Amino acid sequence: MLDALLLTELRGGVMESAHRGHISIVNEKGEVVYFAGDPHFKTFTRSAAKPLQAIPGIRAGIQEKYGLTSEEIALMVSSHRSEDFHQRVLMQMKNKIGVDETGLVCAPSYPLHEESRTEYIKKEGHKRKILHNCSGKHMGVLAYTKLKGADPSTYADPDHPVQQEIKEVISQLTDVSQEELSPGTDGCGFPVYALPISGMARAFLKLACPDLIADESTRQAAQLITAAMNTAPEMVGGTGRVDTVLLQDSNIVAKGGFQGVFCFALREERLGISFKVLDGSEEEWGLITASILEQIGYRNQVTLNALRKQFSQDIRNDAGTVVGTAQPVFVLQH
């Protein structure tokens, strides 16, 4: 199936760029009920899989073992920007678990948040692995590795027992067999899998509506993780991030991934939603998400207004003058 034109950007009334992609929306039976482009388009989950990757450790009891707070659990599923509040909780989490920072597979990094990066460089000057935007996930998996008594030096190896358990959870929640999961390596060094976006939508619906998860321990872990995400939304993304804005709505579970992948689900409506922007861009997420919610008749105007305020259709030049507009142009099909 062909991709769909999702959003255009106009400057001076002339189309300057266009963003194409795919959208998949499923109901509680796992059936596609709305779509644009190919609802089963296969792509890598990237960081959208982080809530699933956290399930084995939470299921095994790392929260109780290390006394993890909601903020710390939210950081385990985050793509944080190392803002000051992220740094505080990351250090707190590192000390609780007893992680040796040199053992993290992710690369040393500066904060991704511009103001935080400037301040950090003034004070510290050197990159650190704990500032990598996936460090929370790595520490969570290391916490489970430690609890399990497995080898911490190979925790990111696809054959590691913790990674095998993560793969099994991804398969169970997406309804995609392990044989159909196409393996790759994520930017942070973790195993990552490509699968249909309809599978991602099903997984997020199960996170939002855990009564759809058959296994009790997995169901309880999903409830704990998503409760932490809604309790501490700023930890999941950060200032001005789409998933953080959405998670302020207790009806929504959301998480984005690199290269244009975004997933969310609505508890009351029992809908799972995922989309892929083919050029890998993230700037369009907010406008695409707002258009999806409007087209399906989402009733929480507070959330819609928050998206519109944070992610304006106006395109501005460096001086802040409006010089163009970004327009979602897709129409969801039934």
CSV table of C-alpha atoms in Angstrom, one decimal:
chain,number,residue,atom,x,y,z
A,1,MET,CA,0.0,0.0,0.0
A,2,LEU,CA,1.2,3.5,-0.8
A,3,ASP,CA,2.3,6.0,1.8
A,4,ALA,CA,0.1,9.0,2.6
A,5,LEU,CA,0.9,12.7,2.5
A,6,LEU,CA,0.7,13.7,6.2
A,7,LEU,CA,1.8,17.3,6.4
A,8,THR,CA,2.9,20.1,4.1
A,9,GLU,CA,4.9,23.2,4.9
A,10,LEU,CA,4.2,26.4,3.0
A,11,ARG,CA,6.4,29.5,2.8
A,12,GLY,CA,5.0,32.5,1.1
A,13,GLY,CA,2.1,30.4,-0.1
A,14,VAL,CA,4.4,28.0,-1.9
A,15,MET,CA,4.8,24.4,-0.7
A,16,GLU,CA,8.4,24.1,0.5
A,17,SER,CA,8.4,20.6,2.0
A,18,ALA,CA,6.2,17.6,2.4
A,19,HIS,CA,6.2,14.8,5.0
A,20,ARG,CA,4.8,11.4,4.0
A,21,GLY,CA,4.1,8.4,6.2
A,22,HIS,CA,1.7,5.9,7.6
A,23,ILE,CA,-0.9,5.9,10.5
A,24,SER,CA,-2.5,2.8,12.1
A,25,ILE,CA,-5.3,2.9,14.7
A,26,VAL,CA,-6.6,-0.3,16.3
A,27,ASN,CA,-9.5,-1.3,18.5
A,28,GLU,CA,-9.4,-3.6,21.5
A,29,LYS,CA,-9.7,-6.6,19.2
A,30,GLY,CA,-6.5,-5.6,17.5
A,31,GLU,CA,-8.4,-4.6,14.3
A,32,VAL,CA,-7.4,-1.6,12.3
A,33,VAL,CA,-10.3,0.8,12.5
A,34,TYR,CA,-8.7,4.0,11.0
A,35,PHE,CA,-5.6,4.4,8.9
A,36,ALA,CA,-3.6,6.5,6.4
A,37,GLY,CA,-1.1,5.0,4.1
A,38,ASP,CA,-0.3,1.4,5.1
A,39,PRO,CA,-1.5,0.5,8.6
A,40,HIS,CA,0.8,-2.5,8.6
A,41,PHE,CA,3.9,-0.7,7.5
A,42,LYS,CA,7.0,-2.3,9.0
A,43,THR,CA,9.6,-0.2,10.8
A,44,PHE,CA,11.8,-0.2,13.8
A,45,THR,CA,10.2,0.7,17.1
A,46,ARG,CA,13.2,2.6,18.3
A,47,SER,CA,12.6,4.3,21.7
A,48,ALA,CA,8.8,3.8,21.4
A,49,ALA,CA,9.5,0.3,22.7
A,50,LYS,CA,10.9,1.5,26.1
A,51,PRO,CA,7.7,1.0,28.1
A,52,LEU,CA,7.8,-2.6,26.9
A,53,GLN,CA,11.5,-3.0,27.6
A,54,ALA,CA,10.9,-2.0,31.2
A,55,ILE,CA,8.3,-4.7,31.9
A,56,PRO,CA,10.6,-7.7,32.6
A,57,GLY,CA,12.5,-5.8,35.4
A,58,ILE,CA,9.4,-4.3,37.0
A,59,ARG,CA,7.6,-7.7,36.7
A,60,ALA,CA,10.6,-9.3,38.6
A,61,GLY,CA,10.5,-6.7,41.4
A,62,ILE,CA,13.2,-4.1,40.8
A,63,GLN,CA,10.9,-1.4,42.1
A,64,GLU,CA,10.8,-3.1,45.5
A,65,LYS,CA,14.4,-4.2,45.5
A,66,TYR,CA,15.8,-0.8,44.9
A,67,GLY,CA,13.1,1.4,46.2
A,68,LEU,CA,12.4,3.1,42.9
A,69,THR,CA,10.1,6.1,42.8
A,70,SER,CA,7.6,7.0,40.1
A,71,GLU,CA,10.1,9.5,38.7
A,72,GLU,CA,12.8,6.8,38.4
A,73,ILE,CA,10.5,4.3,36.7
A,74,ALA,CA,9.4,7.1,34.3
A,75,LEU,CA,13.1,7.7,33.5
A,76,MET,CA,13.5,4.0,32.7
A,77,VAL,CA,11.1,4.5,29.7
A,78,SER,CA,12.3,7.9,28.8
A,79,SER,CA,14.1,9.6,26.0
A,80,HIS,CA,15.1,12.4,28.4
A,81,ARG,CA,16.9,15.6,27.4
A,82,SER,CA,19.1,15.7,30.6
A,83,GLU,CA,17.4,18.8,31.9
A,84,ASP,CA,18.3,19.7,35.5
A,85,PHE,CA,15.4,17.7,36.9
A,86,HIS,CA,16.4,14.7,34.8
A,87,GLN,CA,20.0,14.9,36.0
A,88,ARG,CA,18.9,15.0,39.6
A,89,VAL,CA,16.8,11.8,39.3
A,90,LEU,CA,19.3,10.0,37.1
A,91,MET,CA,22.0,10.4,39.8
A,92,GLN,CA,19.6,9.4,42.5
A,93,MET,CA,18.7,6.3,40.5
A,94,LYS,CA,22.3,5.4,39.7
A,95,ASN,CA,23.2,5.5,43.4
A,96,LYS,CA,20.2,3.4,44.5
A,97,ILE,CA,21.0,0.7,41.9
A,98,GLY,CA,24.7,0.8,42.3
A,99,VAL,CA,25.4,1.2,38.6
A,100,ASP,CA,29.0,1.6,37.5
A,101,GLU,CA,28.6,4.3,34.9
A,102,THR,CA,31.6,3.0,32.9
A,103,GLY,CA,29.6,-0.2,32.3
A,104,LEU,CA,26.8,1.5,30.4
A,105,VAL,CA,26.8,0.6,26.7
A,106,CYS,CA,25.4,4.0,25.6
A,107,ALA,CA,27.9,6.6,24.5
A,108,PRO,CA,29.0,9.6,26.6
A,109,SER,CA,26.8,12.6,25.8
A,110,TYR,CA,26.0,16.2,26.6
A,111,PRO,CA,22.4,17.2,27.6
A,112,LEU,CA,20.2,17.4,24.5
A,113,HIS,CA,18.2,20.3,26.1
A,114,GLU,CA,19.9,23.4,24.8
A,115,GLU,CA,19.9,25.5,28.0
A,116,SER,CA,20.8,22.6,30.2
A,117,ARG,CA,23.7,21.7,27.8
A,118,THR,CA,25.1,25.2,28.0
A,119,GLU,CA,24.9,25.3,31.8
A,120,TYR,CA,26.4,21.8,32.1
A,121,ILE,CA,29.3,22.6,29.8
A,122,LYS,CA,30.0,25.7,31.9
A,123,LYS,CA,30.1,23.7,35.1
A,124,GLU,CA,31.5,20.3,34.0
A,125,GLY,CA,32.7,20.4,30.5
A,126,HIS,CA,32.9,16.7,29.7
A,127,LYS,CA,30.4,14.2,28.3
A,128,ARG,CA,29.0,11.5,30.5
A,129,LYS,CA,27.2,8.2,29.7
A,130,ILE,CA,24.5,8.9,32.3
A,131,LEU,CA,23.5,12.0,30.3
A,132,HIS,CA,22.7,9.9,27.2
A,133,ASN,CA,19.0,10.1,26.5
A,134,CYS,CA,18.6,6.4,26.9
A,135,SER,CA,20.6,6.1,30.1
A,136,GLY,CA,17.4,5.5,32.2
A,137,LYS,CA,16.5,2.5,30.1
A,138,HIS,CA,20.0,1.1,30.5
A,139,MET,CA,20.1,1.5,34.2
A,140,GLY,CA,16.7,-0.2,34.5
A,141,VAL,CA,17.9,-3.2,32.5
A,142,LEU,CA,21.1,-3.3,34.5
A,143,ALA,CA,19.1,-3.3,37.7
A,144,TYR,CA,17.2,-6.4,36.5
A,145,THR,CA,20.4,-8.0,35.3
A,146,LYS,CA,21.8,-7.5,38.8
A,147,LEU,CA,18.7,-8.8,40.5
A,148,LYS,CA,18.7,-11.8,38.2
A,149,GLY,CA,22.4,-12.6,38.8
A,150,ALA,CA,23.1,-12.4,35.0
A,151,ASP,CA,26.3,-11.1,33.4
A,152,PRO,CA,26.2,-7.2,33.4
A,153,SER,CA,29.0,-6.9,30.9
A,154,THR,CA,26.9,-8.4,28.1
A,155,TYR,CA,23.5,-6.9,29.1
A,156,ALA,CA,23.0,-5.3,25.6
A,157,ASP,CA,23.8,-8.6,23.8
A,158,PRO,CA,20.7,-9.9,21.9
A,159,ASP,CA,21.4,-13.3,23.4
A,160,HIS,CA,21.5,-12.1,27.0
A,161,PRO,CA,18.7,-13.6,29.1
A,162,VAL,CA,17.3,-10.2,30.0
A,163,GLN,CA,17.2,-9.2,26.3
A,164,GLN,CA,15.6,-12.5,25.4
A,165,GLU,CA,12.9,-11.8,28.0
A,166,ILE,CA,12.4,-8.3,26.6
A,167,LYS,CA,12.0,-9.8,23.1
A,168,GLU,CA,9.4,-12.2,24.4
A,169,VAL,CA,7.4,-9.3,26.0
A,170,ILE,CA,7.5,-7.3,22.8
A,171,SER,CA,6.2,-10.3,20.8
A,172,GLN,CA,3.4,-10.9,23.3
A,173,LEU,CA,2.1,-7.3,23.5
A,174,THR,CA,2.4,-6.6,19.8
A,175,ASP,CA,0.9,-9.9,18.7
A,176,VAL,CA,3.9,-10.4,16.4
A,177,SER,CA,5.7,-13.7,16.6
A,178,GLN,CA,9.4,-13.6,17.6
A,179,GLU,CA,10.2,-15.0,14.2
A,180,GLU,CA,8.6,-12.1,12.5
A,181,LEU,CA,10.5,-9.5,14.6
A,182,SER,CA,13.4,-8.2,12.4
A,183,PRO,CA,16.4,-7.5,14.5
A,184,GLY,CA,18.7,-4.5,14.4
A,185,THR,CA,20.8,-2.3,16.8
A,186,ASP,CA,19.5,0.9,18.2
A,187,GLY,CA,21.5,4.1,18.5
A,188,CYS,CA,22.2,3.5,22.1
A,189,GLY,CA,23.6,-0.1,21.5
A,190,PHE,CA,20.5,-2.0,22.5
A,191,PRO,CA,18.7,-4.6,20.3
A,192,VAL,CA,15.8,-3.1,18.4
A,193,TYR,CA,13.1,-4.8,16.3
A,194,ALA,CA,11.2,-3.8,13.2
A,195,LEU,CA,7.5,-4.8,13.1
A,196,PRO,CA,4.2,-3.6,11.7
A,197,ILE,CA,3.0,-0.3,13.1
A,198,SER,CA,-0.3,-2.0,13.8
A,199,GLY,CA,1.5,-4.2,16.2
A,200,MET,CA,2.9,-1.1,18.0
A,201,ALA,CA,-0.6,0.3,18.2
A,202,ARG,CA,-1.8,-3.0,19.8
A,203,ALA,CA,1.0,-2.9,22.3
A,204,PHE,CA,0.2,0.6,23.4
A,205,LEU,CA,-3.5,-0.2,23.7
A,206,LYS,CA,-2.5,-3.0,26.1
A,207,LEU,CA,-0.3,-0.6,28.1
A,208,ALA,CA,-3.2,1.8,28.4
A,209,CYS,CA,-5.8,-0.9,29.0
A,210,PRO,CA,-3.9,-3.7,30.8
A,211,ASP,CA,-7.1,-5.8,31.2
A,212,LEU,CA,-6.2,-6.9,27.6
A,213,ILE,CA,-3.0,-8.5,28.9
A,214,ALA,CA,-3.6,-12.1,29.9
A,215,ASP,CA,-0.6,-12.7,32.2
A,216,GLU,CA,-1.2,-11.2,35.6
A,217,SER,CA,2.4,-10.3,36.4
A,218,THR,CA,2.8,-8.6,33.1
A,219,ARG,CA,-0.5,-6.8,33.5
A,220,GLN,CA,0.5,-5.5,36.9
A,221,ALA,CA,3.9,-4.3,35.6
A,222,ALA,CA,2.2,-2.4,32.7
A,223,GLN,CA,-0.1,-0.7,35.2
A,224,LEU,CA,2.8,0.4,37.4
A,225,ILE,CA,4.9,1.6,34.5
A,226,THR,CA,2.1,3.6,32.8
A,227,ALA,CA,1.0,5.1,36.2
A,228,ALA,CA,4.6,6.3,36.6
A,229,MET,CA,4.5,7.8,33.1
A,230,ASN,CA,1.3,9.8,33.9
A,231,THR,CA,2.5,10.8,37.4
A,232,ALA,CA,5.9,12.1,36.1
A,233,PRO,CA,5.3,13.0,32.5
A,234,GLU,CA,8.2,15.5,32.5
A,235,MET,CA,10.6,12.6,33.1
A,236,VAL,CA,9.5,10.7,30.0
A,237,GLY,CA,10.4,13.4,27.5
A,238,GLY,CA,10.9,16.9,28.9
A,239,THR,CA,10.0,20.5,28.3
A,240,GLY,CA,8.0,20.9,25.1
A,241,ARG,CA,8.1,17.2,24.1
A,242,VAL,CA,5.0,15.7,22.6
A,243,ASP,CA,4.8,12.6,24.8
A,244,THR,CA,5.2,14.7,27.9
A,245,VAL,CA,2.3,17.0,26.8
A,246,LEU,CA,0.1,14.0,26.1
A,247,LEU,CA,0.9,12.2,29.4
A,248,GLN,CA,-0.4,15.1,31.3
A,249,ASP,CA,-3.8,13.7,30.2
A,250,SER,CA,-4.5,10.7,32.5
A,251,ASN,CA,-6.4,9.1,29.6
A,252,ILE,CA,-3.3,8.8,27.4
A,253,VAL,CA,-0.2,6.7,27.4
A,254,ALA,CA,2.4,7.9,24.9
A,255,LYS,CA,6.0,7.5,23.8
A,256,GLY,CA,8.0,8.5,20.7
A,257,GLY,CA,11.0,7.0,19.1
A,258,PHE,CA,13.8,8.2,16.8
A,259,GLN,CA,13.3,8.4,13.1
A,260,GLY,CA,9.7,9.6,13.1
A,261,VAL,CA,8.0,6.8,15.1
A,262,PHE,CA,5.3,7.8,17.6
A,263,CYS,CA,2.8,5.7,19.6
A,264,PHE,CA,0.0,6.5,22.0
A,265,ALA,CA,-3.3,5.0,23.2
A,266,LEU,CA,-6.6,6.2,24.7
A,267,ARG,CA,-7.9,4.4,27.7
A,268,GLU,CA,-11.5,5.4,27.7
A,269,GLU,CA,-11.9,5.1,23.9
A,270,ARG,CA,-9.8,1.8,23.9
A,271,LEU,CA,-7.8,2.8,20.8
A,272,GLY,CA,-4.1,2.2,20.1
A,273,ILE,CA,-2.5,4.6,17.7
A,274,SER,CA,0.9,4.6,15.9
A,275,PHE,CA,2.4,6.5,13.1
A,276,LYS,CA,5.7,6.8,11.1
A,277,VAL,CA,6.9,9.9,9.4
A,278,LEU,CA,9.0,8.5,6.6
A,279,ASP,CA,11.7,11.2,6.5
A,280,GLY,CA,12.4,10.5,10.2
A,281,SER,CA,11.4,14.0,11.3
A,282,GLU,CA,9.9,14.6,14.8
A,283,GLU,CA,8.9,18.3,14.3
A,284,GLU,CA,5.5,17.2,12.8
A,285,TRP,CA,4.5,14.9,15.7
A,286,GLY,CA,2.5,17.4,17.6
A,287,LEU,CA,0.4,18.6,14.6
A,288,ILE,CA,-0.1,15.1,13.3
A,289,THR,CA,-1.2,13.9,16.8
A,290,ALA,CA,-3.6,16.8,17.2
A,291,SER,CA,-5.2,16.1,13.8
A,292,ILE,CA,-5.6,12.4,14.6
A,293,LEU,CA,-7.3,13.3,17.9
A,294,GLU,CA,-9.6,15.8,16.2
A,295,GLN,CA,-10.5,13.5,13.4
A,296,ILE,CA,-11.6,10.7,15.8
A,297,GLY,CA,-13.6,13.2,17.9
A,298,TYR,CA,-11.4,13.3,21.0
A,299,ARG,CA,-13.4,15.1,23.7
A,300,ASN,CA,-10.6,16.5,26.0
A,301,GLN,CA,-10.3,20.0,24.7
A,302,VAL,CA,-7.6,20.8,27.4
A,303,THR,CA,-5.3,18.3,25.7
A,304,LEU,CA,-6.1,19.5,22.2
A,305,ASN,CA,-5.5,23.1,23.3
A,306,ALA,CA,-2.2,22.1,25.0
A,307,LEU,CA,-1.0,20.5,21.7
A,308,ARG,CA,-2.1,23.5,19.6
A,309,LYS,CA,-0.4,25.9,22.0
A,310,GLN,CA,2.9,24.0,22.2
A,311,PHE,CA,3.0,23.0,18.5
A,312,SER,CA,1.8,25.9,16.4
A,313,GLN,CA,1.1,25.7,12.7
A,314,ASP,CA,3.1,28.9,12.3
A,315,ILE,CA,6.5,28.7,10.7
A,316,ARG,CA,8.7,31.6,12.0
A,317,ASN,CA,12.0,32.9,10.9
A,318,ASP,CA,15.0,33.5,13.2
A,319,ALA,CA,13.6,36.8,14.4
A,320,GLY,CA,10.3,35.2,15.3
A,321,THR,CA,8.2,36.6,12.4
A,322,VAL,CA,5.6,34.3,10.9
A,323,VAL,CA,6.7,33.4,7.4
A,324,GLY,CA,4.7,30.2,6.6
A,325,THR,CA,2.5,27.5,7.9
A,326,ALA,CA,2.5,23.8,8.5
A,327,GLN,CA,-0.7,22.0,7.6
A,328,PRO,CA,-1.8,18.4,8.4
A,329,VAL,CA,-3.4,17.2,5.2
A,330,PHE,CA,-4.3,13.6,5.7
A,331,VAL,CA,-7.8,12.2,6.1
A,332,LEU,CA,-8.1,9.0,8.2
A,333,GLN,CA,-9.7,6.2,6.3
A,334,HIS,CA,-12.1,3.6,7.9
